[in-house]
Amino acid sequence: MVGPDASQQRLLLEAWLSAHQAYAALMATGRTPFSRRAVLARVASLAGQQGDAEYVYVLMERRLDEDVPAYVGKAKDPLRRWSQHLSGLEQGEGSYARWRRRLLREGHHEARFDLHLYVVGQSHVAFAPLPDFPSTIGSVEYQLIGLAAGAFPLPLLNVEGQAR
């Protein structure tokens, strides 16, 4: 069986994100200083309103009137995980050097684009991104990575899970 093409993958990803819009928040506005405190407060609010044991999250960039996935992950404690991500972004070393180049304006601590983050708890996953697939957090993360990598030419910041 042949999998969905790029346009179908995009539609599946967009449908999943749209159904989970209640669990998304603006993390940063393009060309404005990036606030660690504000990002962590939004992550805490998103996770706190759900109270789940595990979450999947999707970081989206608003590029040229199009939402583009930048990173997909999962965590039992999204606040702790995003604190780690932000520390890595601030230092800009290792794999976070790519994060820094992609997400921040060169030489500044400002977001290049508007950044939105979806944080969806296990009990709030409305459906699996791919029809007839499991809707566990691990499976949803894997499906979202595959859809995002297949539907958009710009590679995800994820180190694992993407075809190279």
N, CA, C and O of each residue as an XYZ file, in Angstrom:
656
protein
N       0.843     -1.182      0.000
C       0.000      0.000      0.000
C       0.887      1.244      0.000
O       1.863      1.317      0.746
N       0.554      2.187     -0.812
C       1.296      3.437     -0.907
C       0.751      4.405      0.136
O      -0.462      4.520      0.312
N       1.655      5.102      0.826
C       1.243      6.066      1.842
C       0.741      7.350      1.216
O       0.795      7.519     -0.002
N       0.258      8.246      2.043
C      -0.262      9.513      1.523
C       0.847     10.366      0.909
O       1.990     10.344      1.366
N       0.487     11.121     -0.143
C       1.469     12.027     -0.752
C       1.591     13.284      0.104
O       0.884     13.438      1.099
N       2.494     14.180     -0.291
C       2.792     15.368      0.520
C       1.546     16.212      0.788
O       1.362     16.697      1.904
N       0.701     16.391     -0.206
C      -0.494     17.222      0.014
C      -1.464     16.526      0.967
O      -2.095     17.191      1.789
N      -1.596     15.207      0.875
C      -2.449     14.471      1.807
C      -1.850     14.499      3.215
O      -2.576     14.622      4.203
N      -0.532     14.385      3.298
C       0.126     14.442      4.602
C      -0.111     15.796      5.259
O      -0.359     15.879      6.462
N      -0.034     16.839      4.469
C      -0.271     18.184      5.004
C      -1.702     18.321      5.518
O      -1.932     18.885      6.588
N      -2.653     17.807      4.757
C      -4.053     17.874      5.182
C      -4.283     17.099      6.474
O      -5.005     17.564      7.356
N      -3.675     15.923      6.592
C      -3.812     15.134      7.812
C      -3.207     15.860      9.009
O      -3.800     15.888     10.087
N      -2.025     16.447      8.817
C      -1.373     17.197      9.891
C      -2.211     18.414     10.286
O      -2.437     18.659     11.471
N      -2.664     19.161      9.305
C      -3.470     20.352      9.584
C      -4.777     19.995     10.281
O      -5.221     20.726     11.166
N      -5.405     18.874      9.893
C      -6.653     18.451     10.534
C      -6.405     18.114     12.000
O      -7.202     18.472     12.868
N      -5.296     17.423     12.273
C      -4.986     17.067     13.658
C      -4.717     18.324     14.480
O      -5.235     18.463     15.588
N      -3.916     19.232     13.948
C      -3.607     20.463     14.670
C      -4.868     21.292     14.903
O      -5.065     21.833     15.991
N      -5.705     21.389     13.903
C      -6.938     22.157     14.023
C      -7.841     21.593     15.125
O      -8.454     22.350     15.878
N      -7.918     20.273     15.214
C      -8.754     19.638     16.236
C      -8.197     19.844     17.638
O      -8.915     19.675     18.624
N      -6.926     20.207     17.730
C      -6.273     20.377     19.035
C      -5.880     21.843     19.297
O      -5.019     22.116     20.133
N      -6.497     22.752     18.599
C      -6.201     24.186     18.707
C      -6.389     24.712     20.128
O      -5.726     25.672     20.520
N      -7.271     24.105     20.893
C      -7.510     24.556     22.272
C      -6.270     24.369     23.145
O      -6.169     24.962     24.219
N      -5.333     23.550     22.687
C      -4.122     23.255     23.457
C      -2.889     23.902     22.830
O      -1.781     23.374     22.931
N      -3.092     25.042     22.187
C      -1.995     25.770     21.545
C      -1.925     27.183     22.102
O      -2.926     27.755     22.532
N      -0.712     27.729     22.082
C      -0.517     29.109     22.550
C       0.631     29.736     21.767
O       1.537     29.047     21.298
N       0.569     31.054     21.638
C       1.648     31.815     21.020
C       2.832     31.829     21.985
O       2.693     32.231     23.140
N       3.980     31.394     21.514
C       5.182     31.339     22.356
C       6.045     32.582     22.175
O       6.660     33.067     23.125
N       6.084     33.083     20.965
C       6.910     34.264     20.681
C       6.375     34.924     19.422
O       5.819     34.270     18.540
N       6.555     36.226     19.363
C       6.178     37.000     18.189
C       7.446     37.369     17.441
O       8.433     37.802     18.037
N       7.406     37.194     16.134
C       8.573     37.496     15.321
C       9.085     38.906     15.529
O       8.316     39.863     15.627
N      10.424     39.013     15.595
C      11.137     40.282     15.734
C      10.916     40.964     17.077
O      11.101     42.175     17.203
N      10.522     40.190     18.072
C      10.437     40.730     19.428
C      11.301     39.852     20.341
O      11.507     38.673     20.053
N      11.804     40.421     21.432
C      12.643     39.624     22.342
C      11.941     38.349     22.797
O      10.750     38.351     23.111
N      12.685     37.293     22.822
C      12.207     35.974     23.217
C      12.242     35.898     24.737
O      13.311     36.046     25.330
N      11.117     35.673     25.373
C      11.027     35.661     26.827
C      10.898     34.238     27.357
O       9.869     33.586     27.178
N      11.945     33.774     28.003
C      11.933     32.446     28.614
C      10.783     32.334     29.627
O      10.059     31.339     29.644
N      10.627     33.343     30.453
C       9.586     33.339     31.476
C       8.197     33.221     30.846
O       7.371     32.444     31.324
N       7.932     33.972     29.793
C       6.621     33.932     29.142
C       6.366     32.569     28.498
O       5.264     32.030     28.594
N       7.383     32.016     27.844
C       7.227     30.698     27.208
C       6.906     29.650     28.262
O       5.967     28.872     28.097
N       7.674     29.623     29.339
C       7.447     28.616     30.377
C       6.086     28.802     31.060
O       5.450     27.821     31.443
N       5.643     30.039     31.213
C       4.322     30.276     31.792
C       3.231     29.720     30.880
O       2.243     29.165     31.361
N       3.401     29.864     29.583
C       2.397     29.342     28.634
C       2.410     27.822     28.608
O       1.355     27.190     28.551
N       3.603     27.231     28.652
C       3.697     25.765     28.687
C       3.043     25.246     29.965
O       2.292     24.272     29.925
N       3.322     25.884     31.086
C       2.732     25.471     32.362
C       1.209     25.570     32.311
O       0.508     24.699     32.825
N       0.707     26.618     31.699
C      -0.735     26.798     31.588
C      -1.356     25.716     30.697
O      -2.379     25.130     31.050
N      -0.741     25.458     29.556
C      -1.271     24.444     28.640
C      -1.282     23.061     29.288
O      -2.280     22.345     29.204
N      -0.196     22.688     29.923
C      -0.118     21.373     30.559
C      -1.004     21.327     31.808
O      -1.667     20.323     32.072
N      -1.006     22.415     32.567
C      -1.773     22.451     33.807
C      -3.261     22.311     33.608
O      -3.944     21.714     34.439
N      -3.778     22.854     32.517
C      -5.216     22.764     32.286
C      -5.644     21.349     31.900
O      -6.832     21.029     31.929
N      -4.664     20.492     31.533
C      -4.997     19.133     31.115
C      -4.709     18.100     32.206
O      -5.488     17.164     32.390
N      -3.602     18.259     32.927
C      -3.274     17.356     34.017
C      -3.058     15.909     33.609
O      -3.476     14.997     34.322
N      -2.415     15.687     32.477
C      -2.165     14.330     31.994
C      -0.804     13.813     32.439
O       0.032     14.567     32.938
N      -0.599     12.517     32.251
C       0.668     11.886     32.624
C       1.709     11.991     31.523
O       2.905     11.868     31.789
N       1.267     12.220     30.278
C       2.204     12.324     29.158
C       1.597     13.214     28.075
O       0.380     13.268     27.899
N       2.482     13.914     27.350
C       2.053     14.901     26.368
C       2.853     14.761     25.074
O       3.995     14.302     25.071
N       2.225     15.166     23.987
C       2.929     15.358     22.733
C       2.897     16.862     22.478
O       1.918     17.533     22.802
N       3.976     17.387     21.895
C       3.982     18.814     21.605
C       4.523     19.061     20.200
O       5.353     18.311     19.686
N       4.023     20.135     19.602
C       4.408     20.505     18.241
C       4.702     22.006     18.236
O       3.845     22.818     18.586
N       5.914     22.360     17.840
C       6.294     23.763     17.691
C       6.096     24.145     16.235
O       6.638     23.498     15.339
N       5.322     25.194     15.999
C       5.025     25.663     14.647
C       5.567     27.077     14.459
O       5.536     27.902     15.371
N       6.064     27.332     13.247
C       6.519     28.673     12.861
C       5.546     29.248     11.843
O       5.015     28.523     11.002
N       5.317     30.537     11.921
C       4.483     31.215     10.919
C       5.427     31.841      9.905
O       5.977     32.914     10.153
N       5.624     31.180      8.757
C       6.533     31.645      7.698
C       5.729     32.009      6.457
O       4.991     31.177      5.928
N       5.867     33.235      5.995
C       5.212     33.654      4.748
C       3.758     33.206      4.672
O       3.357     32.548      3.712
N       2.976     33.560      5.674
C       1.547     33.232      5.721
C       1.267     31.739      5.702
O       0.209     31.310      5.242
N       2.213     30.941      6.200
C       2.038     29.499      6.252
C       2.596     28.989      7.576
O       3.674     29.399      8.006
N       1.857     28.098      8.211
C       2.348     27.481      9.435
C       3.197     26.277      9.056
O       2.754     25.395      8.320
N       4.426     26.252      9.570
C       5.396     25.213      9.230
C       5.840     24.537     10.527
O       6.242     25.218     11.471
N       5.773     23.211     10.583
C       6.243     22.526     11.783
C       7.756     22.648     11.934
O       8.500     22.499     10.965
N       8.199     22.918     13.155
C       9.627     23.035     13.430
C      10.132     21.877     14.291
O      11.258     21.415     14.108
N       9.303     21.406     15.230
C       9.752     20.352     16.134
C       8.540     19.606     16.681
O       7.501     20.206     16.956
N       8.682     18.298     16.833
C       7.648     17.461     17.439
C       8.327     16.645     18.531
O       9.382     16.052     18.307
N       7.722     16.617     19.708
C       8.301     15.842     20.803
C       7.234     15.330     21.740
O       6.044     15.586     21.557
N       7.680     14.602     22.748
C       6.774     14.117     23.788
C       7.488     14.254     25.122
O       8.717     14.245     25.193
N       6.703     14.378     26.165
C       7.284     14.529     27.502
C       6.253     14.182     28.559
O       5.053     14.382     28.370
N       6.737     13.663     29.665
C       5.874     13.459     30.828
C       5.713     14.778     31.574
O       4.682     15.024     32.200
N       6.730     15.617     31.505
C       6.705     16.917     32.167
C       7.097     17.990     31.135
O       8.273     18.335     31.020
N       6.116     18.515     30.389
C       6.426     19.488     29.334
C       7.145     20.734     29.847
O       7.978     21.305     29.143
N       6.828     21.154     31.065
C       7.485     22.344     31.609
C       8.979     22.089     31.785
O       9.798     22.922     31.396
N       9.333     20.968     32.356
C      10.751     20.632     32.522
C      11.436     20.457     31.165
O      12.559     20.917     30.962
N      10.743     19.785     30.240
C      11.347     19.552     28.924
C      11.577     20.864     28.189
O      12.626     21.057     27.575
N      10.597     21.773     28.247
C      10.765     23.045     27.553
C      11.784     23.941     28.253
O      12.419     24.772     27.604
N      11.946     23.788     29.534
C      13.019     24.499     30.214
C      14.369     24.028     29.660
O      15.273     24.834     29.444
N      14.494     22.715     29.434
C      15.715     22.168     28.827
C      15.902     22.684     27.400
O      17.000     23.086     27.016
N      14.819     22.669     26.617
C      14.908     23.171     25.235
C      15.352     24.638     25.214
O      16.204     25.021     24.412
N      14.784     25.437     26.080
C      15.120     26.862     26.101
C      16.558     27.096     26.555
O      17.230     27.988     26.037
N      17.037     26.308     27.513
C      18.442     26.413     27.923
C      19.348     26.073     26.743
O      20.338     26.760     26.491
N      19.000     25.005     26.021
C      19.774     24.634     24.843
C      19.751     25.710     23.780
O      20.775     26.009     23.164
N      18.585     26.291     23.566
C      18.446     27.365     22.575
C      19.294     28.573     22.973
O      19.952     29.175     22.124
N      19.283     28.925     24.243
C      20.067     30.063     24.720
C      21.559     29.829     24.533
O      22.286     30.745     24.149
N      22.025     28.607     24.802
C      23.447     28.290     24.650
C      23.825     28.107     23.185
O      24.933     28.457     22.777
N      22.897     27.553     22.387
C      23.126     27.395     20.957
C      24.241     26.428     20.607
O      24.938     26.625     19.612
N      24.420     25.390     21.405
C      25.489     24.425     21.153
C      24.899     23.074     20.782
O      23.739     22.793     21.082
N      25.703     22.231     20.124
C      25.254     20.904     19.724
C      24.076     21.006     18.771
O      24.067     21.840     17.865
N      23.084     20.153     18.981
C      21.916     20.180     18.094
C      21.133     21.480     18.241
O      20.371     21.850     17.348
N      21.315     22.171     19.357
C      20.600     23.436     19.556
C      21.190     24.585     18.739
O      20.582     25.653     18.658
N      22.354     24.390     18.137
C      22.874     25.399     17.215
C      21.913     25.538     16.031
O      21.673     26.642     15.542
N      21.363     24.397     15.576
C      20.367     24.436     14.494
C      19.093     25.134     14.959
O      18.498     25.906     14.207
N      18.676     24.868     16.183
C      17.500     25.542     16.733
C      17.723     27.051     16.712
O      16.859     27.811     16.275
N      18.868     27.465     17.180
C      19.183     28.895     17.273
C      19.170     29.557     15.896
O      18.588     30.629     15.725
N      19.813     28.918     14.914
C      19.838     29.476     13.551
C      18.442     29.567     12.952
O      18.125     30.525     12.247
N      17.624     28.587     13.226
C      16.293     28.553     12.620
C      15.288     29.440     13.339
O      14.468     30.093     12.693
N      15.338     29.471     14.650
C      14.288     30.141     15.413
C      14.589     31.579     15.812
O      13.667     32.374     15.999
N      15.873     31.923     15.946
C      16.226     33.272     16.403
C      16.920     34.064     15.305
O      17.633     33.505     14.472
N      16.701     35.367     15.318
C      17.410     36.240     14.380
C      18.896     36.211     14.712
O      19.284     36.220     15.881
N      19.711     36.176     13.684
C      21.158     36.099     13.874
C      21.659     37.281     14.696
O      21.365     38.437     14.393
N      22.414     36.970     15.734
C      22.987     38.006     16.587
C      22.007     38.637     17.557
O      22.360     39.586     18.256
N      20.786     38.130     17.614
C      19.756     38.682     18.501
C      19.100     37.562     19.292
O      19.212     36.384     18.953
N      18.419     37.958     20.345
C      17.621     36.996     21.105
C      16.150     37.281     20.800
O      15.326     37.435     21.701
N      15.846     37.346     19.494
C      14.488     37.601     19.016
C      14.062     36.471     18.102
O      14.866     35.947     17.330
N      12.790     36.097     18.191
C      12.253     35.076     17.296
C      12.245     35.613     15.862
O      11.931     36.779     15.625
N      12.588     34.759     14.931
C      12.548     35.147     13.519
C      11.113     35.236     13.021
O      10.787     36.066     12.173
N      10.254     34.363     13.565
C       8.854     34.259     13.141
C       7.979     34.098     14.374
O       8.478     33.842     15.470
N       6.685     34.247     14.192
C       5.762     33.902     15.269
C       5.888     32.401     15.520
O       5.947     31.608     14.581
N       5.927     32.026     16.777
C       6.053     30.623     17.160
C       4.859     30.216     18.010
O       4.550     30.858     19.013
N       4.198     29.153     17.605
C       3.072     28.593     18.347
C       3.443     27.203     18.832
O       4.137     26.460     18.140
N       2.980     26.857     20.018
C       3.257     25.545     20.571
C       1.950     24.863     20.940
O       1.104     25.428     21.634
N       1.808     23.640     20.460
C       0.704     22.762     20.840
C       1.240     21.826     21.918
O       2.306     21.233     21.752
N       0.512     21.692     23.014
C       0.858     20.756     24.084
C      -0.424     19.979     24.366
O      -1.367     20.508     24.954
N      -0.446     18.708     23.935
C      -1.669     17.913     24.010
C      -1.444     16.702     24.903
O      -0.589     15.863     24.622
N      -2.205     16.618     25.966
C      -2.120     15.492     26.884
C      -2.779     14.240     26.327
O      -3.675     14.305     25.485
N      -2.308     13.095     26.821
C      -2.807     11.809     26.328
C      -4.333     11.720     26.321
O      -4.910     11.260     25.336
N      -4.991     12.143     27.379
C      -6.449     12.008     27.443
C      -7.174     13.022     26.555
O      -8.388     12.933     26.373
N      -6.430     13.983     26.003
C      -7.045     14.997     25.148
C      -6.749     14.791     23.665
O      -7.145     15.609     22.835
N      -6.058     13.708     23.329
C      -5.815     13.392     21.918
C      -7.157     12.961     21.335
O      -7.691     11.913     21.699
N      -7.698     13.774     20.428
C      -9.020     13.515     19.869
C      -9.016     12.316     18.921
O      -9.989     11.566     18.856
N      -7.912     12.141     18.185
C      -7.790     11.041     17.230
C      -6.342     10.962     16.777
O      -5.574     11.909     16.948
N      -5.983      9.845     16.209
C      -4.634      9.673     15.675
C      -4.491     10.485     14.390
O      -5.453     10.598     13.630
N      -3.318     11.048     14.131
C      -3.119     11.815     12.895
C      -3.346     10.979     11.633
O      -3.862     11.488     10.637
N      -2.966      9.711     11.670
C      -3.197      8.801     10.551
C      -4.391      7.911     10.883
O      -4.414      7.280     11.940
N      -5.384      7.854      9.993
C      -6.556      7.023     10.256
C      -6.161      5.571     10.546
O      -5.262      5.016      9.914
N      -6.851      4.981     11.507
C      -6.670      3.579     11.892
C      -5.322      3.284     12.542
O      -4.914      2.125     12.615
N      -4.627      4.315     13.012
C      -3.384      4.117     13.754
C      -3.667      4.335     15.238
O      -4.667      4.965     15.583
N      -2.814      3.833     16.115
C      -3.020      4.047     17.559
C      -2.905      5.525     17.935
O      -2.233      6.310     17.265
N      -3.576      5.873     19.020
C      -3.551      7.273     19.466
C      -2.802      7.432     20.786
O      -3.057      8.377     21.533
N      -1.885      6.519     21.077
C      -1.028      6.698     22.248
C      -0.041      7.822     21.956
O       0.221      8.127     20.792
N       0.499      8.430     22.978
C       1.408      9.566     22.791
C       2.606      9.187     21.913
O       2.957      9.931     20.997
N       3.228      8.055     22.180
C       4.376      7.643     21.382
C       4.028      7.452     19.920
O       4.792      7.852     19.040
N       2.895      6.852     19.655
C       2.464      6.644     18.273
C       2.101      7.966     17.601
O       2.449      8.198     16.444
N       1.399      8.831     18.336
C       1.017     10.140     17.780
C       2.268     10.958     17.458
O       2.343     11.591     16.405
N       3.243     10.944     18.359
C       4.493     11.662     18.089
C       5.131     11.152     16.792
O       5.504     11.947     15.929
N       5.253      9.855     16.659
C       5.852      9.240     15.481
C       5.084      9.620     14.208
O       5.691      9.948     13.189
N       3.748      9.572     14.272
C       2.914      9.923     13.123
C       3.086     11.392     12.735
O       3.217     11.721     11.556
N       3.083     12.272     13.745
C       3.232     13.707     13.470
C       4.590     14.013     12.852
O       4.679     14.829     11.934
N       5.645     13.373     13.339
C       6.977     13.570     12.755
C       6.967     13.132     11.289
O       7.464     13.846     10.418
N       6.403     11.964     11.026
C       6.351     11.467      9.656
C       5.553     12.377      8.735
O       5.980     12.653      7.615
N       4.397     12.846      9.196
C       3.576     13.741      8.377
C       4.290     15.066      8.118
O       4.324     15.551      6.987
N       4.860     15.646      9.178
C       5.542     16.942      9.031
C       6.744     16.822      8.103
O       6.963     17.684      7.252
N       7.522     15.755      8.266
C       8.714     15.568      7.430
C       8.334     15.313      5.972
O       9.054     15.722      5.061
N       7.214     14.646      5.753
C       6.798     14.351      4.390
C       6.059     15.478      3.695
O       6.057     15.560      2.467
N       5.431     16.349      4.475
C       4.567     17.384      3.903
C       5.272     18.715      3.670
O       4.778     19.551      2.913
N       6.424     18.922      4.311
C       7.090     20.213      4.227
C       8.544     20.026      3.808
O       9.210     19.107      4.286
N       9.037     20.872      2.935
C      10.425     20.728      2.488
C      11.455     21.105      3.552
O      12.568     20.579      3.543
N      11.103     22.000      4.458
C      12.028     22.417      5.512
C      12.094     21.316      6.571
O      11.066     20.961      7.148
N      13.289     20.768      6.836
C      13.372     19.657      7.795
C      13.042     20.093      9.211
O      13.274     21.235      9.605
N      12.500     19.158      9.955
C      12.242     19.397     11.377
C      13.553     19.538     12.128
O      14.606     19.106     11.658
N      13.472     20.143     13.288
C      14.637     20.244     14.161
C      14.890     18.945     14.920
O      15.908     18.806     15.598
N      13.977     18.009     14.806
C      14.155     16.705     15.452
C      15.413     16.038     14.941
O      15.715     16.085     13.749
N      16.148     15.415     15.856
C      17.344     14.665     15.473
C      16.921     13.248     15.061
O      17.476     12.678     14.121
N      15.958     12.699     15.755
C      15.516     11.329     15.501
C      14.128     11.316     14.883
O      13.341     12.250     15.034
N      13.856     10.212     14.176
C      12.501      9.973     13.682
C      12.218     10.431     12.276
O      11.144     10.148     11.745
N      13.148     11.132     11.653
C      12.919     11.608     10.286
C      13.722     10.775      9.312
O      14.835     10.336      9.604
N      13.131     10.568      8.147
C      13.925      9.942      7.069
C      14.965     10.960      6.624
O      14.666     12.148      6.507
N      16.160     10.506      6.382
C      17.246     11.421      6.000
C      17.431     11.460      4.508
O      18.299     12.177      4.012
